[in-house]
Coordinates of C-alpha atoms in Angstrom, one line a residue:
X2 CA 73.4 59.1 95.4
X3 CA 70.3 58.0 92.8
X4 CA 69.5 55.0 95.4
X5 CA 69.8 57.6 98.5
X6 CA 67.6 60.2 96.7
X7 CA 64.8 57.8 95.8
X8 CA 64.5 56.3 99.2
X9 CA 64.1 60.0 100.8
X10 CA 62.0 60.9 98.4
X11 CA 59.5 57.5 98.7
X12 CA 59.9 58.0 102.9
X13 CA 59.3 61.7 103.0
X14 CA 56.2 60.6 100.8
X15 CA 55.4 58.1 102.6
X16 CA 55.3 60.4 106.0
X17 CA 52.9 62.6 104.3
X18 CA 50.4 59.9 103.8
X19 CA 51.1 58.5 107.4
X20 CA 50.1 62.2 108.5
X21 CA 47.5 62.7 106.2
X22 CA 45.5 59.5 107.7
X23 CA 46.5 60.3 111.0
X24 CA 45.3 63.7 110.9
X25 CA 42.2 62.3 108.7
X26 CA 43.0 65.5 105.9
X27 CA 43.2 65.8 102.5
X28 CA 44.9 69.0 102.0
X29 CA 47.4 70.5 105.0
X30 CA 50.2 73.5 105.2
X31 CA 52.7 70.9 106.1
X32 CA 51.9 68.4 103.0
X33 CA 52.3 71.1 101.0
X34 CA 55.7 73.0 102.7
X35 CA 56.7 69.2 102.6
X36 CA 56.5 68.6 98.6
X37 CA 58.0 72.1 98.0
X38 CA 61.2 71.7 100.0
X39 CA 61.7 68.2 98.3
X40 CA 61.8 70.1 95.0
X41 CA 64.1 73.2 96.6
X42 CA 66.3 70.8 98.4
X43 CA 66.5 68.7 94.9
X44 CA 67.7 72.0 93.5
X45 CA 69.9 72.5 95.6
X46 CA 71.6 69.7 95.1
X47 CA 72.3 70.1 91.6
X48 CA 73.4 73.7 92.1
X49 CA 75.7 72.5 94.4
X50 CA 77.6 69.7 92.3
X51 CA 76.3 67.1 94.7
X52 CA 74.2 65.9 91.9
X53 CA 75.9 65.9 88.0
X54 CA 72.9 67.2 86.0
X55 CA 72.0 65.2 83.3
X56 CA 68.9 64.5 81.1
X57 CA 68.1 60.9 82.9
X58 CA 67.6 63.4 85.8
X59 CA 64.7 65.2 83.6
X60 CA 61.4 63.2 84.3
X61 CA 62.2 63.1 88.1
X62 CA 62.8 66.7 88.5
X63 CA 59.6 67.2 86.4
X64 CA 57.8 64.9 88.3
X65 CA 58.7 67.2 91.3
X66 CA 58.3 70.6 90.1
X67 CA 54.7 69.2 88.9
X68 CA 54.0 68.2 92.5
X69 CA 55.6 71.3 94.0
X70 CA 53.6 74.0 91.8
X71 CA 50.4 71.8 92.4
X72 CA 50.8 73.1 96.3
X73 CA 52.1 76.0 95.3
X74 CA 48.3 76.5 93.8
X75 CA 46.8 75.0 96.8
X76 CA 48.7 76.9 99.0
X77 CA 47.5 80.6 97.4
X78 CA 43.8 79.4 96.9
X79 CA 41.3 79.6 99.5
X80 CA 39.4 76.9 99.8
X81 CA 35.5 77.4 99.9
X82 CA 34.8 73.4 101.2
X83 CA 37.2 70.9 102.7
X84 CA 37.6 67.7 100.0
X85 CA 36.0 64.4 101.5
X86 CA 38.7 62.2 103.5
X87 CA 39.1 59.0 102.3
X88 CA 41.7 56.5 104.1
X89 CA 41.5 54.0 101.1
X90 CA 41.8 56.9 98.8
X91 CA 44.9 58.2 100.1
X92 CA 46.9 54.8 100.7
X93 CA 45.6 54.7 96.6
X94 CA 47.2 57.9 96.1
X95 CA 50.8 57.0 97.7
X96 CA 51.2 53.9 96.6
X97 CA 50.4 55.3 92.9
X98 CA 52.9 58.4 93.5
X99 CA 56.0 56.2 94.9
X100 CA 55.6 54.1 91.3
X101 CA 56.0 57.2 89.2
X102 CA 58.8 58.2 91.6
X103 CA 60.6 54.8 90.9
X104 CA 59.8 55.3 86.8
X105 CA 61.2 59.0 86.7
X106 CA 64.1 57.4 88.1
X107 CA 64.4 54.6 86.2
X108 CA 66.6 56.3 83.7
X109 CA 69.4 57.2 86.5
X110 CA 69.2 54.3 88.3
X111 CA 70.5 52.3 85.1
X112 CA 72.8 55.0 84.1
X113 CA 74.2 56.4 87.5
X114 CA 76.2 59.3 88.1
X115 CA 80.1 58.3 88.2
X116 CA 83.6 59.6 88.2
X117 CA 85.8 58.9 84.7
X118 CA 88.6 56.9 84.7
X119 CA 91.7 58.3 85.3
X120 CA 93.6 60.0 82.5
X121 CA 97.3 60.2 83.2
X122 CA 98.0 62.8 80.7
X123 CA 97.2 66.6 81.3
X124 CA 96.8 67.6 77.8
X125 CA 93.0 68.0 76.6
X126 CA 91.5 65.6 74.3
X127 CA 88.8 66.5 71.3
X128 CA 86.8 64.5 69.4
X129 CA 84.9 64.5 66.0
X130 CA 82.3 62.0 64.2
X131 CA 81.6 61.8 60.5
X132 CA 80.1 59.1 58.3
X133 CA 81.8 57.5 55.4
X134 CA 79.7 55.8 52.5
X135 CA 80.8 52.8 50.5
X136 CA 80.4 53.0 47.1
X137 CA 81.8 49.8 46.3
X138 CA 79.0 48.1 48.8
X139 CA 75.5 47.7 48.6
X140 CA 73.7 47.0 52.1
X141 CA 73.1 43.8 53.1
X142 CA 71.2 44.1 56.0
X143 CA 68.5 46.4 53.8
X144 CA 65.9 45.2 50.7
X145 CA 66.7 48.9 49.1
X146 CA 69.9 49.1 46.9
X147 CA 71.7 51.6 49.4
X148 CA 75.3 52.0 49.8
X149 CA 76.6 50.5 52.8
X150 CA 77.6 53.4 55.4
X151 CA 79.8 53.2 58.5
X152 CA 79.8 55.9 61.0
X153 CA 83.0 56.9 62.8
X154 CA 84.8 59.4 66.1
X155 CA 87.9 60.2 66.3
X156 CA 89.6 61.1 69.8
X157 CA 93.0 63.1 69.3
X158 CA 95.1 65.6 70.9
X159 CA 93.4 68.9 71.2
X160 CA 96.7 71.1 71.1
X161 CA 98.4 68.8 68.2
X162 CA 101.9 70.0 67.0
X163 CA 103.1 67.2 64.0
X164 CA 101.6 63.9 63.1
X165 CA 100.2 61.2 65.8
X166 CA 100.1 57.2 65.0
X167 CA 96.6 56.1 64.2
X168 CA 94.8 53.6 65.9
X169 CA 91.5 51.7 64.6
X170 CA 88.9 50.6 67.6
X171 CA 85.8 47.8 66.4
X172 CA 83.6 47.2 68.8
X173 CA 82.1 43.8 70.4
X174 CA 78.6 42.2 69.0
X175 CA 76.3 44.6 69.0
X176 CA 78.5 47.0 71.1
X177 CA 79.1 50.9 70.2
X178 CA 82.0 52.8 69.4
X179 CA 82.4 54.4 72.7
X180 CA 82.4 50.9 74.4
X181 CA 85.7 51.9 75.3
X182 CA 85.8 55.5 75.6
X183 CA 88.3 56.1 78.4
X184 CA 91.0 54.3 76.4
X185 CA 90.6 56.2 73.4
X186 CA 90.7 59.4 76.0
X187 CA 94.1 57.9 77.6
X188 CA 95.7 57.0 74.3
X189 CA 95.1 60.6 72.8
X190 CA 96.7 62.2 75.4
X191 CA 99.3 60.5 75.2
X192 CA 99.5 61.5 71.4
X193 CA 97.8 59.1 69.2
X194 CA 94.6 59.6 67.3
X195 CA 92.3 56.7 67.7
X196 CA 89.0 56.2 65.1
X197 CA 86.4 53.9 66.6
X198 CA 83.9 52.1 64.0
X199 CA 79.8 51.7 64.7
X200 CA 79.5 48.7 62.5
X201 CA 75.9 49.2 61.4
X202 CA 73.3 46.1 62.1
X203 CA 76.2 45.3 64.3
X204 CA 76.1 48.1 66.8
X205 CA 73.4 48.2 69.3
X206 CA 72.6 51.8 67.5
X207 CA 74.6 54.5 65.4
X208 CA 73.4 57.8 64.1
X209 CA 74.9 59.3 61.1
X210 CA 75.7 63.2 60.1
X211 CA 72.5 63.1 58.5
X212 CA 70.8 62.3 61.7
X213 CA 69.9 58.5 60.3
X214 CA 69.7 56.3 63.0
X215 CA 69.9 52.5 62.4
X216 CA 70.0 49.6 65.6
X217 CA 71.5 46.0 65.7
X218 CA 69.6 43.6 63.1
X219 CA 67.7 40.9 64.9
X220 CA 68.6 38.3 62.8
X221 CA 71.8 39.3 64.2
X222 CA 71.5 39.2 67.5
X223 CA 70.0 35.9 67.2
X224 CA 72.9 34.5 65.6
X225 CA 75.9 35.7 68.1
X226 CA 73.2 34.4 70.9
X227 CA 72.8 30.8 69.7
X228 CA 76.1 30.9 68.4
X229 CA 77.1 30.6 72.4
X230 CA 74.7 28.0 73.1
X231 CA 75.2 24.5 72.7
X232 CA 73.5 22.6 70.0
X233 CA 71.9 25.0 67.9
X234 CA 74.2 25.1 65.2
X235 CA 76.3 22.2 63.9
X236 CA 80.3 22.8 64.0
X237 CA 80.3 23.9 60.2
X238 CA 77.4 26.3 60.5
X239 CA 79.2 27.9 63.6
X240 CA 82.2 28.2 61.4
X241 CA 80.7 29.7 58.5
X242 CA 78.9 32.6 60.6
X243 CA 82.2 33.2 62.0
X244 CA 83.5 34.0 58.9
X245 CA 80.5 35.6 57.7
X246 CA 81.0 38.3 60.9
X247 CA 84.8 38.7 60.4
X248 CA 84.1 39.3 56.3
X249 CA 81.8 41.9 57.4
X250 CA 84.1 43.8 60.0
X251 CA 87.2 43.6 58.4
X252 CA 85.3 45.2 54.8
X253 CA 84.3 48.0 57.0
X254 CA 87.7 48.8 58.8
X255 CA 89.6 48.1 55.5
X256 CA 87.2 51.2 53.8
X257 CA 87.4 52.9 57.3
X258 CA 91.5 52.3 56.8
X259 CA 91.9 53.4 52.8
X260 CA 89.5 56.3 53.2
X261 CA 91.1 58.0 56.3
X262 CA 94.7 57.5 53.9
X263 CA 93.3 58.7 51.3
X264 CA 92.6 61.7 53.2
X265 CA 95.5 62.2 55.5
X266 CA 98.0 65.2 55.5
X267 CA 94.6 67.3 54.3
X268 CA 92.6 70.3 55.6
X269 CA 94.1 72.9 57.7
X270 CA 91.4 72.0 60.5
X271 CA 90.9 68.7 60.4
X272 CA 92.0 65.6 62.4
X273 CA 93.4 64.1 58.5
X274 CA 96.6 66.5 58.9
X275 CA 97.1 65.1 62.3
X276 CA 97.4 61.5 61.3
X277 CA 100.7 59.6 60.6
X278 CA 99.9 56.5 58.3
X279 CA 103.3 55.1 58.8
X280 CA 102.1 54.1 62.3
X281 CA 98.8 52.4 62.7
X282 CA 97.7 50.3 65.3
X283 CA 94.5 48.3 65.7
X284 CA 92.5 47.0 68.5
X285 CA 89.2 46.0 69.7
X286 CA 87.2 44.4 72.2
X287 CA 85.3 40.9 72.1
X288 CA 84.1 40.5 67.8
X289 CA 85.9 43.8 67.4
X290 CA 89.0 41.8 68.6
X291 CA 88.7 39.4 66.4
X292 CA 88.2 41.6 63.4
X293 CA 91.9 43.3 64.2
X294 CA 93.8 40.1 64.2
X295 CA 91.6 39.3 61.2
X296 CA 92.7 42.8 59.1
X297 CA 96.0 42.8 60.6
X298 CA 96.7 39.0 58.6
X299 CA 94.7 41.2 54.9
X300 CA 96.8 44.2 55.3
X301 CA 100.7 45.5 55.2
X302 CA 100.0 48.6 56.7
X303 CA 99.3 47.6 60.7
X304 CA 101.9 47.2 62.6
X305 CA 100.4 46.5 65.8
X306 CA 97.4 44.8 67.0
X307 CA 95.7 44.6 70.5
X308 CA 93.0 41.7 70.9
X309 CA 90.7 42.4 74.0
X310 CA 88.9 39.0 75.2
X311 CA 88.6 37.7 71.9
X312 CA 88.9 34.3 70.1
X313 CA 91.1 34.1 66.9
X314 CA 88.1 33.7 64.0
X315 CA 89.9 34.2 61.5
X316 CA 93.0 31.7 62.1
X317 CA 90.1 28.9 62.5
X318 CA 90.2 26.2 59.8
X319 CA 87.1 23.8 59.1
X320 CA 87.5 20.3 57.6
X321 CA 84.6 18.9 56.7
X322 CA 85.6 15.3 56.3
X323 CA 86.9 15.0 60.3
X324 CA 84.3 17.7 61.1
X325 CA 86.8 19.3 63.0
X326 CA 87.8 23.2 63.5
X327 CA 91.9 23.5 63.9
X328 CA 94.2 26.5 63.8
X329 CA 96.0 27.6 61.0
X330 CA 100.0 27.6 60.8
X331 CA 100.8 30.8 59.3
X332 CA 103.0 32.1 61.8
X333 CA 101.7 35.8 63.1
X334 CA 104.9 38.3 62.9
X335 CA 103.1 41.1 64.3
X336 CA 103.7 42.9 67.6
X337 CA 100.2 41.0 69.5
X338 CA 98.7 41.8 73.0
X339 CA 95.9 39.6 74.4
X340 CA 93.9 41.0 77.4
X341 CA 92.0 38.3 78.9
X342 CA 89.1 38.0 81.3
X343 CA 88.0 35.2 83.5
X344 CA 85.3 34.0 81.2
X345 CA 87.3 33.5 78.0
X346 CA 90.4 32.5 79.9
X347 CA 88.8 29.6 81.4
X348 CA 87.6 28.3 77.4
X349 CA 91.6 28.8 76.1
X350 CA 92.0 25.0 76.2
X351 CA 88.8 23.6 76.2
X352 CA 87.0 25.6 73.4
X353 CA 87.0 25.3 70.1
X354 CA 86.2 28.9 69.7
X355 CA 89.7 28.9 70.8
X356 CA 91.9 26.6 69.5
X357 CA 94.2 29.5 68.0
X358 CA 94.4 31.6 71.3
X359 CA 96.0 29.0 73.0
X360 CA 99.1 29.9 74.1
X361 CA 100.7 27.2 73.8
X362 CA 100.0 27.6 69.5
X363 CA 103.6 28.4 68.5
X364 CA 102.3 30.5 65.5
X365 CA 101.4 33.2 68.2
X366 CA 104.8 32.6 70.2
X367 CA 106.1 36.4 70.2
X368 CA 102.4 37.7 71.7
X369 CA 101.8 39.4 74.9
X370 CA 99.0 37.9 77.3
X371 CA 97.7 39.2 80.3
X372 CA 95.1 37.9 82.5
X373 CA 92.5 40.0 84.7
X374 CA 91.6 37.6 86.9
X375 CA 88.4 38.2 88.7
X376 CA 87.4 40.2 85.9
X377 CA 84.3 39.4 83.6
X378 CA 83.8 40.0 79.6
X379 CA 82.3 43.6 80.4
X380 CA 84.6 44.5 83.1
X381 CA 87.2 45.6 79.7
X382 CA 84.9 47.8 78.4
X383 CA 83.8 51.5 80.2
X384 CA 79.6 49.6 80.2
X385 CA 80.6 48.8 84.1
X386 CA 80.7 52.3 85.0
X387 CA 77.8 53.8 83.2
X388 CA 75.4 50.9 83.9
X389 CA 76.4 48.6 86.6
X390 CA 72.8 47.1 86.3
X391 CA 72.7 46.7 82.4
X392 CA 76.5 45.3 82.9
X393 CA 75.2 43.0 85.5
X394 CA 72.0 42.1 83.1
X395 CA 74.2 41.4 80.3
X396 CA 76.9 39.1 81.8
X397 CA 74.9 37.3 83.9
X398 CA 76.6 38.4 87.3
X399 CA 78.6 40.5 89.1
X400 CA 82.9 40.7 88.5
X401 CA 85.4 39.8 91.4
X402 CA 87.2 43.2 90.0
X403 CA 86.9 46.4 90.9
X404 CA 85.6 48.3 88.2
X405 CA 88.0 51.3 88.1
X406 CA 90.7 48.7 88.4
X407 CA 90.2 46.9 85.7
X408 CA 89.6 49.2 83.2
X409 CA 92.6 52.0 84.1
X410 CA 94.8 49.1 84.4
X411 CA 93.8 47.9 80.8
X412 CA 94.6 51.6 79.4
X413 CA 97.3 51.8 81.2
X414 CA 98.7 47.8 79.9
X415 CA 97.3 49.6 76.2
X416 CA 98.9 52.9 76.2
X417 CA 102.2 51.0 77.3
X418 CA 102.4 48.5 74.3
X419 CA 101.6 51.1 71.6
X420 CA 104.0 53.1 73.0
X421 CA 106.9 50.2 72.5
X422 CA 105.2 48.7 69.2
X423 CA 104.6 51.9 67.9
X424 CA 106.8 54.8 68.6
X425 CA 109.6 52.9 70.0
X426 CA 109.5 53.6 73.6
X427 CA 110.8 51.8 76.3
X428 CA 110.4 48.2 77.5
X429 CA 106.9 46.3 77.1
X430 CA 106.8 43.5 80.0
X431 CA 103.6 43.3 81.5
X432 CA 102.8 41.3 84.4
X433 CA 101.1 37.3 83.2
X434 CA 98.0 38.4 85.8
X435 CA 96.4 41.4 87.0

């Protein structure tokens, strides 16, 4: 629809200036009946559902209602002289109007309109965000002496009768906590209240309560991107910001984890009452993976862990003598799902990175692993269908998956395996490939 809507709109623009040099005018009834229907006929399709309103859709449509009052003037004025025609001035004037066309729809064209994955439950889901402060932390990322914060949503059943296991999402390097919205929507439901993390100076950008907003730390970013690029960093350096990552996540789910106990089974309004911290399941998706296999190994109270396209950090073991990264040999007791994508499947047995998530590793003998083939890194997060192109950008190419696919079949896989881990329904035996 944004791609069909910005072609009209550049060839109806375009036929004015063909008209306007063909009919050697300035200023004409039918230029200006033109530019107002184009604005009516955009209204119309907004009042009409065709197109979802939404602000990307704001500097267009201001764009046009500019351009349609402008003949609306014209149109009442009389005109005492006829402007001077100028060809060159007029193929000026398109060209310059159809690249503020394309910016105003810059916005929607990276964030297109698109139907939500399917939720298989009919009872409503609600949500709520607050922001928890660390006492016990000071900021690392900051030269002030703060306290480090960590912003938070919950997703839960809107009509809740009795207590629902908790589930803790992290998010992937520099990722947000709605990365994976539409499973947190099919998991509440279903009954379960899910808590997503913004790891601050992780996330790409969180806003608190307060209205603070803070974005990914450069230093950051440049670490995770020459971490996957060969030669920059020497095995034990690699190893060492692994940790460093994993040290960082796991503090903030751990205070994410004791705070929301502390306060569960309070407030006659809140989402705390709703909560059953006998049941507690946690997952996330690429770093945010990694953390939950790491917290699940620091912590009694899990009992369930999802890993989305993740390597096993924290069961990586450095010797500096042989210069050599191995895998631990703890064996891992809890209930484990791994949801793979093409691009880490393919690294399994040939990556370092990786050593742990083999499966052949017979510490990791009792987990669950599933395979979308075709799919690509993004593909299990929601980022596909709000920006294809940013999607596309980001993992350097297009998936052999469809979208919707991919990423109701993961929820679906999800909701299945907490089910069975967690509130002891049923059978859990998912297909090896998708």
């Amino acid at each position: 629809m944004e791609t069909l809507i910005l072609v009209g709109t550049l060839v109806i623009e375009l036929a004015i200036c063909v008209y306007s040099i063909a009919t050697k005018q300035n200023r004409s009834m039918i230029k200006s009946l033109m530019r107002i229907a184009i604005f009516i006929g955009f209204m119309m399709l907004i009042l009409g559902k065709v197109v979802v309103w939404d602000l990307t859709w704001g500097l267009f449509q201001g764009l046009l209602f500019i351009l349609a009052f402008k003949e609306i003037v014209a149109l009442l004025r009389k005109q005492k002289q006829t402007p001077r025609y100028k060809t060159f001035s007029m193929i000026w004037k398109f060209f310059l109007l159809a690249l503020t066309i394309v910016v105003t729809l810059v916005p929607v064209l990276l964030f297109p309109q698109h139907r939500l994955p399917q939720v298989t439950s009919p009872y409503a889901v609600a949500t709520s965000t607050y922001s928890y402060v660390d006492k016990n932390r000071i900021e690392e990322f900051t030269d002030q002496d703060d306290n480090r914060f960590v912003n938070v949503e919950f997703w839960y059943p809107e009509q809740a009768d009795g207590t629902y296991p908790l589930l803790m999402f992290s998010h992937g390097a520099y990722g947000i906590k709605a990365s994976n919205s539409s499973t947190y929507t099919e998991l509440a439901s279903h009954g379960y209240v899910i808590v997503s993390i913004d790891h601050p100076y992780h996330s790409f950008y969180t806003f608190s309560e307060d209205g603070k907003i803070v974005t990914v730390n450069p230093e950051y970013m440049r670490e995770v991107n020459n971490a996957n690029k060969a030669g920059i960093y020497s095995l034990g350096e690699y190893f060492e910001l692994t940790q460093k990552w994993m040290k960082l996540r796991t503090d903030d789910m751990n205070f994410v984890m004791d705070t929301i106990r502390e306060k569960a089974g309070h407030g006659e309004d809140s989402v705390y009452k709703l909560i059953d911290t006998q049941k507690i399941g946690v997952f996330g998706h690429s770093m945010g993976g990694a953390a939950s296999v790491a917290l699940s190994r620091e912590r009694h109270d899990i009992d369930a862990v999802v890993n989305i396209d993740a390597p096993f950090f924290s069961e990586l073991v450095y010797d500096e003598v042989t210069n050599e990264i191995s895998a631990k040999s703890e064996p891992y007791t809890i209930p484990l799902l791994n949801i793979y994508s093409d691009d880490v499947w393919k690294q399994l047995d040939n990556s370092p990175s990786y050593i742990a998530n083999k499966i052949s590793n017979k510490n990791f003998i009792g987990a669950y692993t599933v395979h979308f083939k075709g799919a690509k890194h993004l593909s299990l997060t929601d980022l596909p269908l709000f920006s294809p192109i940013l999607t596309y950008l980001l993992q350097g190419g297009k998936a052999d998956i469809n979208k919707y696919y991919a990423i109701e079949t993961q929820n679906e896989i999800i909701l299945h395996f907490f089910d069975y881990a967690l509130k002891n329904k049923g059978q859990f035996v998912p297909k090896v490939t998708y």
